[in-house]
C-alpha positions as a Python dict, from the first residue, in 0.01 Angstrom:
ca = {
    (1, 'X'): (0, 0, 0),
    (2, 'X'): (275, -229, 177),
    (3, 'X'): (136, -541, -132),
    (4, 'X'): (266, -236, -379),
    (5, 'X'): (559, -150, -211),
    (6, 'X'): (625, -531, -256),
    (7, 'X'): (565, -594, -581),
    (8, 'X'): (758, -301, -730),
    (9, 'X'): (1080, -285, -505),
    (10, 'X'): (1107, -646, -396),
    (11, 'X'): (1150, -802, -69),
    (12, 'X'): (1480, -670, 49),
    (13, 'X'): (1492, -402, -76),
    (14, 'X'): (1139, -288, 113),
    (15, 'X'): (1320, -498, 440),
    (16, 'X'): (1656, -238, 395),
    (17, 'X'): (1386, 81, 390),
    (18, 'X'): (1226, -92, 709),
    (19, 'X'): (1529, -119, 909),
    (20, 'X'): (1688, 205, 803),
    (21, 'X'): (1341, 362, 909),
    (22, 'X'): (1364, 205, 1242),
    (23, 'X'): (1704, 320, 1277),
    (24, 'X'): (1663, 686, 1230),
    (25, 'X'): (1287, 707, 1351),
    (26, 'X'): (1400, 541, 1693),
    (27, 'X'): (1094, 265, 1612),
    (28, 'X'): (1072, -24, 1823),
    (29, 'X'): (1276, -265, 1513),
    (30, 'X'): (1131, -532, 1671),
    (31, 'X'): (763, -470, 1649),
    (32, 'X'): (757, -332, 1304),
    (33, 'X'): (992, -590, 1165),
    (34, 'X'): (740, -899, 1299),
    (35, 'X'): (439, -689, 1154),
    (36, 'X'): (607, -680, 781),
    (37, 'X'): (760, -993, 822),
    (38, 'X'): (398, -1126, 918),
    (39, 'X'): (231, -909, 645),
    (40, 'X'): (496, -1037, 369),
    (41, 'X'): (406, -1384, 464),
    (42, 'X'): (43, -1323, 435),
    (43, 'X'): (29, -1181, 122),
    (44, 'X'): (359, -1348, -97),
    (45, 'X'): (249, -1712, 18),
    (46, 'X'): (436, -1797, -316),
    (47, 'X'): (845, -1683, -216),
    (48, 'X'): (1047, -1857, -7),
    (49, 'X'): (1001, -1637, 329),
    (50, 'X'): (1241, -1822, 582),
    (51, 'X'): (1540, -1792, 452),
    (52, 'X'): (1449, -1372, 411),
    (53, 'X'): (1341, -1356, 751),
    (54, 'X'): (1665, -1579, 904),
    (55, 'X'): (1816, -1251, 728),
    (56, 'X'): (1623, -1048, 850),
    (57, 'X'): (1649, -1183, 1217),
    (58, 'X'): (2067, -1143, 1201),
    (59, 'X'): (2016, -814, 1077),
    (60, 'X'): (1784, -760, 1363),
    (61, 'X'): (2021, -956, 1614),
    (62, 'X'): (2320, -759, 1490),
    (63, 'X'): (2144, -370, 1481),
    (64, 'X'): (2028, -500, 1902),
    (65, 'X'): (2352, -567, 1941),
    (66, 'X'): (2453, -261, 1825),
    (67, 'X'): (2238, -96, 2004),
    (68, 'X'): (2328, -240, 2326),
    (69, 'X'): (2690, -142, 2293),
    (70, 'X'): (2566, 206, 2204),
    (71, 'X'): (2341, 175, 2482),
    (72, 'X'): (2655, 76, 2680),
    (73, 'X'): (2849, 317, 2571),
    (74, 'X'): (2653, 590, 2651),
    (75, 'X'): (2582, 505, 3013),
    (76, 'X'): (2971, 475, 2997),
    (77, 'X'): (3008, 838, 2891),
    (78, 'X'): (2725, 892, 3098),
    (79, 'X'): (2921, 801, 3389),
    (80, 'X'): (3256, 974, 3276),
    (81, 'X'): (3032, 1258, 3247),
    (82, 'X'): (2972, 1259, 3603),
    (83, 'X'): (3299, 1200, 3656),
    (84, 'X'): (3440, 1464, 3446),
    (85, 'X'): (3156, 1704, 3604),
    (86, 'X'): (3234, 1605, 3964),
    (87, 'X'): (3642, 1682, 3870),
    (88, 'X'): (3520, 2059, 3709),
    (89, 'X'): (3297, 2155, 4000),
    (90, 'X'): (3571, 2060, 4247),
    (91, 'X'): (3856, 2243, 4026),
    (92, 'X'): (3627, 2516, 4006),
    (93, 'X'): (3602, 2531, 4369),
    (94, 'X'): (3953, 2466, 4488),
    (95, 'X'): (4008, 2755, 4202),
    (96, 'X'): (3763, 2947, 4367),
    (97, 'X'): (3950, 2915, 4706),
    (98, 'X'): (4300, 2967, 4533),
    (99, 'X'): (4171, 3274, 4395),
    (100, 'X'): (4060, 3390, 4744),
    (101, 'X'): (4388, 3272, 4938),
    (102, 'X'): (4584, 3461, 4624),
    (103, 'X'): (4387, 3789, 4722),
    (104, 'X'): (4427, 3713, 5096),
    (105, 'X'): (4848, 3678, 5033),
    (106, 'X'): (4882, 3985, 4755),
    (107, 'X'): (4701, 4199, 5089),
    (108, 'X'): (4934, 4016, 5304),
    (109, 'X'): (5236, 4105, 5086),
    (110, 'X'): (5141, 4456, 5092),
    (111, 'X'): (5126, 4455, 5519),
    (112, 'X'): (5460, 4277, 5483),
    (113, 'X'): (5606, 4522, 5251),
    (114, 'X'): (5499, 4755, 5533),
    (115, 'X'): (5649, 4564, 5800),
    (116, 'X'): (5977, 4527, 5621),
    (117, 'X'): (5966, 4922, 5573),
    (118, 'X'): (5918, 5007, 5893),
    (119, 'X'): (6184, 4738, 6010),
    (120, 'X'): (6400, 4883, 5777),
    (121, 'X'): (6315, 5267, 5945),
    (122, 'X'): (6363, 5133, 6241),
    (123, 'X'): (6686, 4918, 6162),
    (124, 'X'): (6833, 5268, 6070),
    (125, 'X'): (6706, 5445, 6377),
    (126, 'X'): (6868, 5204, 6557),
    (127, 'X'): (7160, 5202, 6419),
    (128, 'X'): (7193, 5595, 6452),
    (129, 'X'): (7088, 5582, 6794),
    (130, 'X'): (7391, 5356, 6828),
    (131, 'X'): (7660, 5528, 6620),
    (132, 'X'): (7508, 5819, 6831),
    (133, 'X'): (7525, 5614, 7147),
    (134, 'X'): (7920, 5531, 7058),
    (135, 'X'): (8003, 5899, 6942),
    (136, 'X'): (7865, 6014, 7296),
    (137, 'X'): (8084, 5742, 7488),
    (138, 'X'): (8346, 5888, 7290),
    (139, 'X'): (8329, 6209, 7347),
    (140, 'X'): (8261, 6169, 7725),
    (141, 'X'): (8613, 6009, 7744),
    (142, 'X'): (8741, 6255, 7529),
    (143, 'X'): (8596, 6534, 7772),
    (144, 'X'): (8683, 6359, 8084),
    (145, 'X'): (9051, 6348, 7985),
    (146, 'X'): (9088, 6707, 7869),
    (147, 'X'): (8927, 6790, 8238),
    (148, 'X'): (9162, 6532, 8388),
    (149, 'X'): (9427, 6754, 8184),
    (150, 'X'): (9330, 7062, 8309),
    (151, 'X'): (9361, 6931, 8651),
    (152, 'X'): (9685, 6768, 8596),
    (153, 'X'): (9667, 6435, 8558),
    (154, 'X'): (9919, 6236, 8398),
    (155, 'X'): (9837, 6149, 8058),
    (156, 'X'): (9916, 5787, 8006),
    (157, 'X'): (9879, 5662, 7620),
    (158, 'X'): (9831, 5283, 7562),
    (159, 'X'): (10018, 5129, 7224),
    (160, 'X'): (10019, 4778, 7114),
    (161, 'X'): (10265, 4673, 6877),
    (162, 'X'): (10205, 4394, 6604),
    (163, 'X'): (10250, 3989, 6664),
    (164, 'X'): (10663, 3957, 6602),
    (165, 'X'): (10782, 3690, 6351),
    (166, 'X'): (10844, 3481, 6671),
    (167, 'X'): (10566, 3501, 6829),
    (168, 'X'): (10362, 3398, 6495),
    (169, 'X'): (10636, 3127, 6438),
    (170, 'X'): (10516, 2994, 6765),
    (171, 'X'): (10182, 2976, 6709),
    (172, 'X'): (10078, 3281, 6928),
    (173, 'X'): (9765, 3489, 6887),
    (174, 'X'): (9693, 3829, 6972),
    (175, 'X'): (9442, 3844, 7313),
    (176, 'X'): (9364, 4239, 7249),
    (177, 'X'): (9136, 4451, 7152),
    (178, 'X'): (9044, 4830, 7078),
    (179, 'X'): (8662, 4879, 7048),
    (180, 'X'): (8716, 5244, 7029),
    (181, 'X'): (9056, 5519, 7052),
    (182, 'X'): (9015, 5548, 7453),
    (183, 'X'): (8998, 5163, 7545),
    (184, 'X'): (9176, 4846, 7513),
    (185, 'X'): (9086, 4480, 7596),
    (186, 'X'): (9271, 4170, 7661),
    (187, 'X'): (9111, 3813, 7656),
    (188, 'X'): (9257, 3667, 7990),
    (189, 'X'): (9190, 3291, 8098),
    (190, 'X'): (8968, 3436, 8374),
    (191, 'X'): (8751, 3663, 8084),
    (192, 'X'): (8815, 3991, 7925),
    (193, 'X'): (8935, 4291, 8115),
    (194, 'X'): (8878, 4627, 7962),
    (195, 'X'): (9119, 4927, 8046),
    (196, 'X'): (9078, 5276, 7989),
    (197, 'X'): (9336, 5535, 7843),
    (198, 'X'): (9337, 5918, 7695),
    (199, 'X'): (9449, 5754, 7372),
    (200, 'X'): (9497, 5359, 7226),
    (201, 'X'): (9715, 5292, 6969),
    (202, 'X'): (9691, 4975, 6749),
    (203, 'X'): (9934, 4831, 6554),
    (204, 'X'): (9729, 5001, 6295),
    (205, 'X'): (9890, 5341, 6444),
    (206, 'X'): (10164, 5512, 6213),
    (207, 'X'): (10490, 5680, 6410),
    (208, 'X'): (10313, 6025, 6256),
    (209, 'X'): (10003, 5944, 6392),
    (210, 'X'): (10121, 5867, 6723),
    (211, 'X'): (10344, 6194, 6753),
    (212, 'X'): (10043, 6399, 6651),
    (213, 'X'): (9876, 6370, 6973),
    (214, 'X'): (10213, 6381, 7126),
    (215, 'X'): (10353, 6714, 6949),
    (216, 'X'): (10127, 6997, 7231),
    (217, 'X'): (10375, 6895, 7473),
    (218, 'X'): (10675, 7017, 7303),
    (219, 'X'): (10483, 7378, 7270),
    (220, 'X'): (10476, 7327, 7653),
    (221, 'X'): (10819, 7300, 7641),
    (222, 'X'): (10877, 7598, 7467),
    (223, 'X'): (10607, 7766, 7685),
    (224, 'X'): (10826, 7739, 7975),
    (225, 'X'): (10716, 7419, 8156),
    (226, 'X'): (10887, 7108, 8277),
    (227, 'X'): (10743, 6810, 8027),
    (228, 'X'): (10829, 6463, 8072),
    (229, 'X'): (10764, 6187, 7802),
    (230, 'X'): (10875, 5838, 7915),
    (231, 'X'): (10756, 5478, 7778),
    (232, 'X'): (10703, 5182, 8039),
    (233, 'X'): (10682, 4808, 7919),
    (234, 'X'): (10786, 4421, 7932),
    (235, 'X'): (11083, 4384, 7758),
    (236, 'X'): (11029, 4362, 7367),
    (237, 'X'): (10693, 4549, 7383),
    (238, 'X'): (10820, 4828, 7134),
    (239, 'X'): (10925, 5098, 7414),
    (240, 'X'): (11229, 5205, 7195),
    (241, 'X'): (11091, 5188, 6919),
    (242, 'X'): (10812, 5471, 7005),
    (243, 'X'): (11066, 5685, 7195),
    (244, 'X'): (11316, 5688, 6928),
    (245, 'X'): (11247, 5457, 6644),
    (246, 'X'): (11381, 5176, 6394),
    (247, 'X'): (11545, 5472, 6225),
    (248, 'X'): (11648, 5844, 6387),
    (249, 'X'): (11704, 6039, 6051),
    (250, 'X'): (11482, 6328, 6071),
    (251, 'X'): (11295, 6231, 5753),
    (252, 'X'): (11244, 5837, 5798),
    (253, 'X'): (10860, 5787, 5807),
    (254, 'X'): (10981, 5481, 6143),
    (255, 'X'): (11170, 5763, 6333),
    (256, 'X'): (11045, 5798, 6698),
    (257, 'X'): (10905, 6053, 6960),
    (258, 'X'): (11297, 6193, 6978),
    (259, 'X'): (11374, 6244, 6653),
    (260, 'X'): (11069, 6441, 6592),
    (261, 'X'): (11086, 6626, 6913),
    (262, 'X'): (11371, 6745, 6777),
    (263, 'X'): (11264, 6891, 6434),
    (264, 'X'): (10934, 7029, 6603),
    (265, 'X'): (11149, 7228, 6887),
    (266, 'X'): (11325, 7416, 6627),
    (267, 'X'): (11020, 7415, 6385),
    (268, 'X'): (10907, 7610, 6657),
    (269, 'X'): (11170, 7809, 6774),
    (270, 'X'): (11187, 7985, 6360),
    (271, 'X'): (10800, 8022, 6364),
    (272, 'X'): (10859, 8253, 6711),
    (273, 'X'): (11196, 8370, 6647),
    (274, 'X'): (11079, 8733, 6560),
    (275, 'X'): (10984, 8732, 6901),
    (276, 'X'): (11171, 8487, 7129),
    (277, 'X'): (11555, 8418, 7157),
    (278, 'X'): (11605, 8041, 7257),
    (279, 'X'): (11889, 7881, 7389),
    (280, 'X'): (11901, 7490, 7358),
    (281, 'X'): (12111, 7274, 7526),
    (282, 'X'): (12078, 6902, 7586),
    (283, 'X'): (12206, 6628, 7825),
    (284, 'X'): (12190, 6197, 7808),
    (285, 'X'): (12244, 5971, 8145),
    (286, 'X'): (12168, 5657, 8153),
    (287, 'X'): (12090, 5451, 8450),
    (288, 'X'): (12269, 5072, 8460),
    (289, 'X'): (12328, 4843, 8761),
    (290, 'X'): (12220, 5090, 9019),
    (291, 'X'): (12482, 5355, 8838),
    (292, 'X'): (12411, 5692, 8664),
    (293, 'X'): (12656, 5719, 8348),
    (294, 'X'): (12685, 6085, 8120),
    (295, 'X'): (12651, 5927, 7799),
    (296, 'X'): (12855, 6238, 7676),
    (297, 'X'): (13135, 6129, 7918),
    (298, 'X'): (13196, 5786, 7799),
    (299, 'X'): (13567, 5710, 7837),
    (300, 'X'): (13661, 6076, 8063),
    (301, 'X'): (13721, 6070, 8428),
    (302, 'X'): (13356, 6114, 8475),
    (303, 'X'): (13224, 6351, 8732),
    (304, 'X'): (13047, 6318, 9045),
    (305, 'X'): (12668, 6306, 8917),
    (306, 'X'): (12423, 6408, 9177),
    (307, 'X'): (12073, 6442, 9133),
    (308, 'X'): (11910, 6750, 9292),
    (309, 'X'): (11576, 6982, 9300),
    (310, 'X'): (11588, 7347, 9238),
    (311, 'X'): (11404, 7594, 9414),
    (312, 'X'): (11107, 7554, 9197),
    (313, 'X'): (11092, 7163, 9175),
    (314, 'X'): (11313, 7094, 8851),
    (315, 'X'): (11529, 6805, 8899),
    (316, 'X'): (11842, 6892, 8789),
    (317, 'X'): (12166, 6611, 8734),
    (318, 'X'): (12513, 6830, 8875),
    (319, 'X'): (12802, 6754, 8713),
    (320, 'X'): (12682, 6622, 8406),
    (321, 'X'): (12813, 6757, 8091),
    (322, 'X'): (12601, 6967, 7884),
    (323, 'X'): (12545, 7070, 7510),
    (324, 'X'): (12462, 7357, 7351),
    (325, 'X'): (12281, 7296, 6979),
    (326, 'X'): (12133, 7527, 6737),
    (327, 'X'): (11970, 7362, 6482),
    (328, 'X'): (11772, 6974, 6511),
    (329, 'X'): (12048, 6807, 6285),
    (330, 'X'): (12340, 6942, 6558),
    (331, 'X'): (12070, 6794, 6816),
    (332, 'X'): (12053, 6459, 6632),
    (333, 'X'): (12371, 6361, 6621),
    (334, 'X'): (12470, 6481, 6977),
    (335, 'X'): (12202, 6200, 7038),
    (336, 'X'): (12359, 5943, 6857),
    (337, 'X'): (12652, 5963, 6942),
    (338, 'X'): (12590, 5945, 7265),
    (339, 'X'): (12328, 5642, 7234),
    (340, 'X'): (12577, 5458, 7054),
    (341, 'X'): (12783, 5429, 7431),
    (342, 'X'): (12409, 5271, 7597),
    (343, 'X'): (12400, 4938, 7724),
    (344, 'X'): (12219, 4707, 7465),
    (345, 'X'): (12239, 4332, 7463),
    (346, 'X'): (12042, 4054, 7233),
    (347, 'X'): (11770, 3807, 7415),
    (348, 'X'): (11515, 3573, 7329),
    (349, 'X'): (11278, 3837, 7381),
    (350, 'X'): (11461, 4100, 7184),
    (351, 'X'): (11739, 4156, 6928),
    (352, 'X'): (11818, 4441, 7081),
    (353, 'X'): (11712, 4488, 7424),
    (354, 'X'): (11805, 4841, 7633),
    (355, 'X'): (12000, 4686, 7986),
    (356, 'X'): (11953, 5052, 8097),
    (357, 'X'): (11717, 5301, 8177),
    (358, 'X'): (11830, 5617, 7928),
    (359, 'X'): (11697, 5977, 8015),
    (360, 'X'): (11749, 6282, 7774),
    (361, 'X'): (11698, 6613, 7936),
    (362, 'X'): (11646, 6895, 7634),
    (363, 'X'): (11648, 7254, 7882),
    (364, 'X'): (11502, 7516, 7640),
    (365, 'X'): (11568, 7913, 7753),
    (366, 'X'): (11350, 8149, 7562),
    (367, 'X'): (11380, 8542, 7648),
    (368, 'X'): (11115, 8752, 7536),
    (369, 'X'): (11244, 9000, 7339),
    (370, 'X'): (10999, 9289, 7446),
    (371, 'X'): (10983, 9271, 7806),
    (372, 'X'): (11315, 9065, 7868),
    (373, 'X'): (11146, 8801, 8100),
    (374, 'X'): (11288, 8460, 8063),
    (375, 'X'): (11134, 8119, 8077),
    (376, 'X'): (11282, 7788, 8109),
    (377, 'X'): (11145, 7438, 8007),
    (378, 'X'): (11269, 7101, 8030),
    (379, 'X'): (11173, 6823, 7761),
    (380, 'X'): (11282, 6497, 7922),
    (381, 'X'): (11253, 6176, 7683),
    (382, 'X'): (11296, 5862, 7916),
    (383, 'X'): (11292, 5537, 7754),
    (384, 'X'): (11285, 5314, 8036),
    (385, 'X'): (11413, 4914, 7984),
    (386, 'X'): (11142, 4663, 8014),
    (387, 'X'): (11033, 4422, 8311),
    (388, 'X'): (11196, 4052, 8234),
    (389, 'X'): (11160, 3672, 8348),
    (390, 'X'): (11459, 3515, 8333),
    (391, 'X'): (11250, 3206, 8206),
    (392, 'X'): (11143, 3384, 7876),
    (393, 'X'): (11479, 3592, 7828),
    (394, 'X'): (11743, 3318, 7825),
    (395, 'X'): (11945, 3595, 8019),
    (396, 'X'): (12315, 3519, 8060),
    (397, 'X'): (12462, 3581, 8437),
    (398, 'X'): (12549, 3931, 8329),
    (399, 'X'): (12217, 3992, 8204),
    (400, 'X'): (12105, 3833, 8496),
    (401, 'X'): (12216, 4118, 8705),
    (402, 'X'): (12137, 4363, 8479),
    (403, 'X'): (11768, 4203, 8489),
    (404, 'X'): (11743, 4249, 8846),
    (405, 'X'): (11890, 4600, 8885),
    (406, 'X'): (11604, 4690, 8600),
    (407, 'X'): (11308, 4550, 8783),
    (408, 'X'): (11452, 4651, 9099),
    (409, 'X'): (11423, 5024, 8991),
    (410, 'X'): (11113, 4993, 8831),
    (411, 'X'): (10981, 4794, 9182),
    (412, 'X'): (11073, 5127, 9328),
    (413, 'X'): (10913, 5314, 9071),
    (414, 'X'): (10567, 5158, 9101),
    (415, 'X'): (10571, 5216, 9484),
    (416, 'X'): (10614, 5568, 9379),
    (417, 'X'): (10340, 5563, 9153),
    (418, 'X'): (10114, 5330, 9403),
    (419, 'X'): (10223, 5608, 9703),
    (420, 'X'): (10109, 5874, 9460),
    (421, 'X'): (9751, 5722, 9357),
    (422, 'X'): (9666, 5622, 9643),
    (423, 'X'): (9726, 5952, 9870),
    (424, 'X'): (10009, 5857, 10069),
    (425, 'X'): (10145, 6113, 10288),
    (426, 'X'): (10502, 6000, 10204),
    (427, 'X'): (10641, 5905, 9833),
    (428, 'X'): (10967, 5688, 9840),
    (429, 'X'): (11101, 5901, 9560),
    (430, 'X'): (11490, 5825, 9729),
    (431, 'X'): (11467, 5447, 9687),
    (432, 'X'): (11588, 5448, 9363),
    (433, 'X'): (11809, 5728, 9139),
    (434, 'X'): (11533, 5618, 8905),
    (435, 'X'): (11252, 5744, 9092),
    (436, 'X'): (11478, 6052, 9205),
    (437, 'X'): (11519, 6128, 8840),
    (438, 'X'): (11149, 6098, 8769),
    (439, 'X'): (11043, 6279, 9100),
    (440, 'X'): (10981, 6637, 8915),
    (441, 'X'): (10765, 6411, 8670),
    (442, 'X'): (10605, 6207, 8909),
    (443, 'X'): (10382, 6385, 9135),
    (444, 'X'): (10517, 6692, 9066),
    (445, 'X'): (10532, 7017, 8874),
    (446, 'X'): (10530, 6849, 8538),
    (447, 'X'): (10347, 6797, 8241),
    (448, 'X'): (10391, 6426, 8189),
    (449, 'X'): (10303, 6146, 7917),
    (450, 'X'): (10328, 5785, 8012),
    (451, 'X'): (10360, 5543, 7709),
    (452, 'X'): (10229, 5203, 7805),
    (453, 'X'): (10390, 4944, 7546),
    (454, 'X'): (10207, 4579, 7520),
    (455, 'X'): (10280, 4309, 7342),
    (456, 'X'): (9955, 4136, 7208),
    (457, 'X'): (10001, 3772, 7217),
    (458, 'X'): (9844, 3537, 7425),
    (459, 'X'): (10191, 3397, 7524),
    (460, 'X'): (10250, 3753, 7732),
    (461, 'X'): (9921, 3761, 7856),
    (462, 'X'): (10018, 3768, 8212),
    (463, 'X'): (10264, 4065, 8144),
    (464, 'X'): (10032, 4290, 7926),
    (465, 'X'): (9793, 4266, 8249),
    (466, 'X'): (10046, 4356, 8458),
    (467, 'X'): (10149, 4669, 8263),
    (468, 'X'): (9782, 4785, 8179),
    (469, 'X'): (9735, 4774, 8596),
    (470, 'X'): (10038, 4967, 8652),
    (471, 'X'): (9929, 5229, 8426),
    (472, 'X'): (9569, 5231, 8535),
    (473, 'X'): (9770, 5331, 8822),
    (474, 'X'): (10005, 5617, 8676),
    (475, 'X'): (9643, 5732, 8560),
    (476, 'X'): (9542, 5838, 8876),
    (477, 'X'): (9830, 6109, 8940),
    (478, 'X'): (9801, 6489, 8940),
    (479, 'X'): (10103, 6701, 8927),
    (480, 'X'): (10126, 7063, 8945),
    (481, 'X'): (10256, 7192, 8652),
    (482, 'X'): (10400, 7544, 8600),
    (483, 'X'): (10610, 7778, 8441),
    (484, 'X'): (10962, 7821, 8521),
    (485, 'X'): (10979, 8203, 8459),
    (486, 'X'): (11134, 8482, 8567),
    (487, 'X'): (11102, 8879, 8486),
    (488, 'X'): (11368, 9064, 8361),
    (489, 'X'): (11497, 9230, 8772),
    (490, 'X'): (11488, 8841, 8836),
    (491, 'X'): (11737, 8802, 8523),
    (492, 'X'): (11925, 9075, 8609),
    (493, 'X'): (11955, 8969, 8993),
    (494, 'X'): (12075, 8637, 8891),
    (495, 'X'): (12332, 8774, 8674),
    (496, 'X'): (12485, 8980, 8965),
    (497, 'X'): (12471, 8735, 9202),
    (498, 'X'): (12636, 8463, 8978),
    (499, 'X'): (12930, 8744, 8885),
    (500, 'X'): (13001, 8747, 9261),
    (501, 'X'): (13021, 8379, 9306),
    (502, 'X'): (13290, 8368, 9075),
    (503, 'X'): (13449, 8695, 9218),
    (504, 'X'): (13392, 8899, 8939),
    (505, 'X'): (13385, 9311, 8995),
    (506, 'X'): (12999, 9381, 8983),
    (507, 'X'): (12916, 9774, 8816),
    (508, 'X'): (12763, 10038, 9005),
    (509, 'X'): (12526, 10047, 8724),
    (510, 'X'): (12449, 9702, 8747),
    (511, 'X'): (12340, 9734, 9076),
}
């Protein structure tokens, strides 16, 4: 079969069919090429057989070559295989494990979702347990004053005024603070010291706002009872300006405690005048260098002034000259006229600082007009001058003097108030005319307001301590307030009995 294949195809070509047979068939080449070869030989002894079989040998040498590489090649991809296997099995696993951590953190995110609810709840409950908490405090001061009130107490009002252009040209800083309306704190060198009063102002504070809690003392007034409104400070710490104001017209928004006392006494006098008849008359003295002045007597032969009680505890000034006024404008400018004769002189503390101690005594008589009885009240605005150091003022030698008749008479007055707060059988209200003037308001049967005026920079520190002490102390005293009235025999008794002081013939009837 193979001598056939020979004779009709030829020797390479039957070679070519050979190897390509080997090649697909996966033969062992070299066994079946030696068999043809040998059989070729054997049976074409006639053709030239080396050279075909050197052919046939490269061919052979070239296809195990081949094979080799391929052979090569494959345990190469073999390997890569492995490799490539090895690299999927462990990326399946760590994906595996990712997969499992991702579940374990979207459950985790849910729990802190939870969490940051219930924080969140709680954050709230907290913080309206606190607002709660601070409403409470509040209130509790709030309640503890009005029973303080009730008793008598002195009300005593703290205000703080803002840093001045000198102060902040200085450097200064404000040392206060107000965490709520009832307290104030000051940042000493020695930590902060926290002070409680029935009512804080900030610089914040309009002139409205702080006559608004002012104002139910002038019904007092009207009600028949002795009220007393006076403002206590260093020099500079806005004392003037909250008991009368940068401006005194009765419709400047800066206008002070006096103007506004004003307008509200007659305010009230038209709401009641269907039932009331009032009488207002008014009176100014000021106190300098030891002296009582009538401001309305500036340039007469002044009068004798002496300070007295009557029989039911009013201090009243004999001698003094005295005003009538019907209507709050008539009342305003009796006032400034007569504050235009007060001692006033410029310091480095203050353009305009008060030398003097000025009272204003407003006496309101209201008869009733049903029964006849008559009440009388007294509205006394005292604006007292302010404490100095000569080191801070630059004081001249006048002012000098006039610096240590001021904190002379306010020495006196806080042994009063000390005496007072602290149960002392005797109070040296005869010290000072100050404290004589003061003695009805003092400890006695008045309804009184102290204003505490502070300045808030660090470079008064020492000062603003000092005054927030002296009114913790003021704090402390109970008067006994009451009406000043009398029914209409009373009236009528008085009448008689003043007709025969002067001589005058006195009616049958009358009697």
């Amino acid at each position: 079969m193979i001598g056939c294949l020979y004779m009709k195809l030829g020797v390479a070509t039957l070679v070519v069919i050979l190897l390509l047979c080997t090649h697909v068939f996966c033969i062992n080449f070299v066994a079946m090429a030696t068999f043809f070869v040998a059989m070729l030989c054997y049976n074409v002894p006639n053709v030239d057989l080396s050279k075909q079989l050197e052919m046939a040998r490269r061919q052979l040498d070239g296809k195990t070559s081949s094979l080799n590489a391929s052979e090569e090649e494959l345990k190469k991809l073999g390997k890569e295989l492995k490799d490539v296997t090895e690299v999927a099995n462990r990326l399946k696993a760590e994906m595996a494990k990712l997969g499992a951590e991702a579940k374990s953190a979207a459950e985790n995110a849910e729990k802190v979702k939870v969490l940051q609810d219930k924080v969140k709840q709680q954050g709230e409950e907290l913080a309206t347990a606190l607002e709660n908490f601070n409403t409470e405090r509040v209130m509790r001061k709030k309640y503890h004053n009005q029973i303080e009130d009730m008793k008598g107490k002195i009300r005593v009002y703290c205000r703080a005024r803002p840093l001045s252009r000198s102060e902040k040209d200085r450097g200064n800083h404000s040392v206060i603070g107000s965490p709520d309306e009832y307290t104030i704190t000051i940042q000493t060198p020695k930590g902060v010291k926290e002070y409680s009063f029935d009512q804080v102002f900030t610089p914040d504070h309009s002139q409205e706002k702080v006559f608004e809690d002012t104002s139910t003392l002038i019904q007092s007034a009207m009600d028949g009872f002795n009220v007393c409104i006076f403002a206590y400070g260093q020099t500079g710490s806005g004392k003037t300006y909250t008991m009368i104001g940068a401006e005194t017209s009765l419709a400047s928004p800066v206008r002070g405690i006096a103007p506004r006392a004003f307008l509200s006494i007659f305010e009230l006098m038209e709401a009641n005048r269907k039932s009331l008849r009032c009488d207002i008359s008014v009176y100014m003295l000021e106190l300098y260098n030891d002296k009582l002045l009538d401001l309305f007597a500036i340039g007469k032969d002044p009068a004798k002034l002496d300070i007295k009680k009557n029989k039911k505890g009013m201090v009243v000034v004999t001698g003094c000259a005295t005003k009538e006024v019907s209507s709050a404008d008539e009342l305003l400018a009796i006032f400034e006229a007569g504050s235009k004769n007060r001692h006033v002189a410029s310091t480095k503390m203050n353009a305009e600082s008060s030398r003097s101690h000025l009272v204003v005594g407003i006496v309101i008589t209201s008869t009733n007009l049903s029964n006849g009885n008559v009440i009388t009240g007294k509205l006394s605005l005292v604006d007292l001058a302010g404490s100095e150091r000569a080191s801070k003022t630059g004081a001249t030698p006048e002012q000098l003097r006039e610096a240590q008749s001021i904190n002379k008479s306010l020495s006196a007055l806080g042994d009063v108030i000390s005496a007072l707060s602290t149960g002392q059988g005797h109070i040296p209200y005869r010290n000072n005319k100050l404290t004589m003037l003061m003695q009805d308001s003092l400890g006695g049967n008045a309804k009184t307001l102290m204003f505490v005026n502070i300045s808030p920079a660090d470079y008064n520190c020492d000062e603003t301590v000092t005054s927030l002490t002296y009114a913790s102390r003021v704090k402390l005293i109970t008067n006994d307030a009451s009406k000043n009235a009398d029914n209409k025999e009373i009236v009528r008794l008085k009448e008689i009995i003043v007709k025969m002081k002067k001589g005058e013939a006195v009616d049958e009837e009358d009697i």
